[in-house]
PDB file of C-alpha atoms in Angstrom:
ATOM      1  CA  MET A  18       0.000   0.000   0.000  1.00  0.00           C
ATOM      2  CA  LEU A  19       2.770   2.444   0.948  1.00  0.00           C
ATOM      3  CA  ILE A  20       4.682   1.721  -2.265  1.00  0.00           C
ATOM      4  CA  VAL A  21       1.584   2.452  -4.359  1.00  0.00           C
ATOM      5  CA  TRP A  22       1.079   5.721  -2.463  1.00  0.00           C
ATOM      6  CA  LYS A  23       4.723   6.625  -3.106  1.00  0.00           C
ATOM      7  CA  GLU A  24       4.315   5.961  -6.832  1.00  0.00           C
ATOM      8  CA  ILE A  25       1.165   8.090  -6.988  1.00  0.00           C
ATOM      9  CA  ASN A  26       2.922  10.907  -5.123  1.00  0.00           C
ATOM     10  CA  LEU A  27       5.916  10.700  -7.471  1.00  0.00           C
ATOM     11  CA  LYS A  28       3.660  10.763 -10.529  1.00  0.00           C
ATOM     12  CA  TRP A  29       1.748  13.790  -9.280  1.00  0.00           C
ATOM     13  CA  GLY A  30       4.964  15.491  -8.188  1.00  0.00           C
ATOM     14  CA  LEU A  31       6.478  15.125 -11.655  1.00  0.00           C
ATOM     15  CA  GLU A  32       3.242  16.294 -13.291  1.00  0.00           C
ATOM     16  CA  ILE A  33       3.062  19.411 -11.104  1.00  0.00           C
ATOM     17  CA  PHE A  34       6.792  20.098 -11.522  1.00  0.00           C
ATOM     18  CA  TYR A  35       6.482  19.767 -15.311  1.00  0.00           C
ATOM     19  CA  ARG A  36       3.509  22.140 -15.451  1.00  0.00           C
ATOM     20  CA  ILE A  37       5.233  24.709 -13.224  1.00  0.00           C
ATOM     21  CA  ARG A  38       8.344  24.524 -15.412  1.00  0.00           C
ATOM     22  CA  LEU A  39       6.226  24.951 -18.541  1.00  0.00           C
ATOM     23  CA  PHE A  40       4.497  27.955 -16.963  1.00  0.00           C
ATOM     24  CA  ILE A  41       7.809  29.541 -15.948  1.00  0.00           C
ATOM     25  CA  ASN A  42       9.309  28.890 -19.383  1.00  0.00           C
ATOM     26  CA  SER A  43       6.317  30.406 -21.193  1.00  0.00           C
ATOM     27  CA  THR A  44       6.269  33.519 -18.992  1.00  0.00           C
ATOM     28  CA  PHE A  45      10.050  33.870 -19.369  1.00  0.00           C
ATOM     29  CA  LEU A  46       9.742  33.665 -23.157  1.00  0.00           C
ATOM     30  CA  LEU A  47       6.946  36.249 -23.117  1.00  0.00           C
ATOM     31  CA  ASP A  48       9.103  38.572 -21.009  1.00  0.00           C
ATOM     32  CA  LYS A  49      12.028  38.125 -23.401  1.00  0.00           C
ATOM     33  CA  ASN A  50       9.863  38.914 -26.435  1.00  0.00           C
ATOM     34  CA  ALA A  51       8.284  41.979 -24.825  1.00  0.00           C
TER      35      ALA A  51
END
C-alpha cells in the first residue's frame, strides 16, 4: 500500500513540476519577447 502511495505521489509530483516549469518557461519567453 505504501509503495503504491509513493508511486502516486511521485507521478503527481512530476506532473506538477512539469507544469510549473512549462508555466515559468512560457512567462520567461513572453518577457524576453516583450
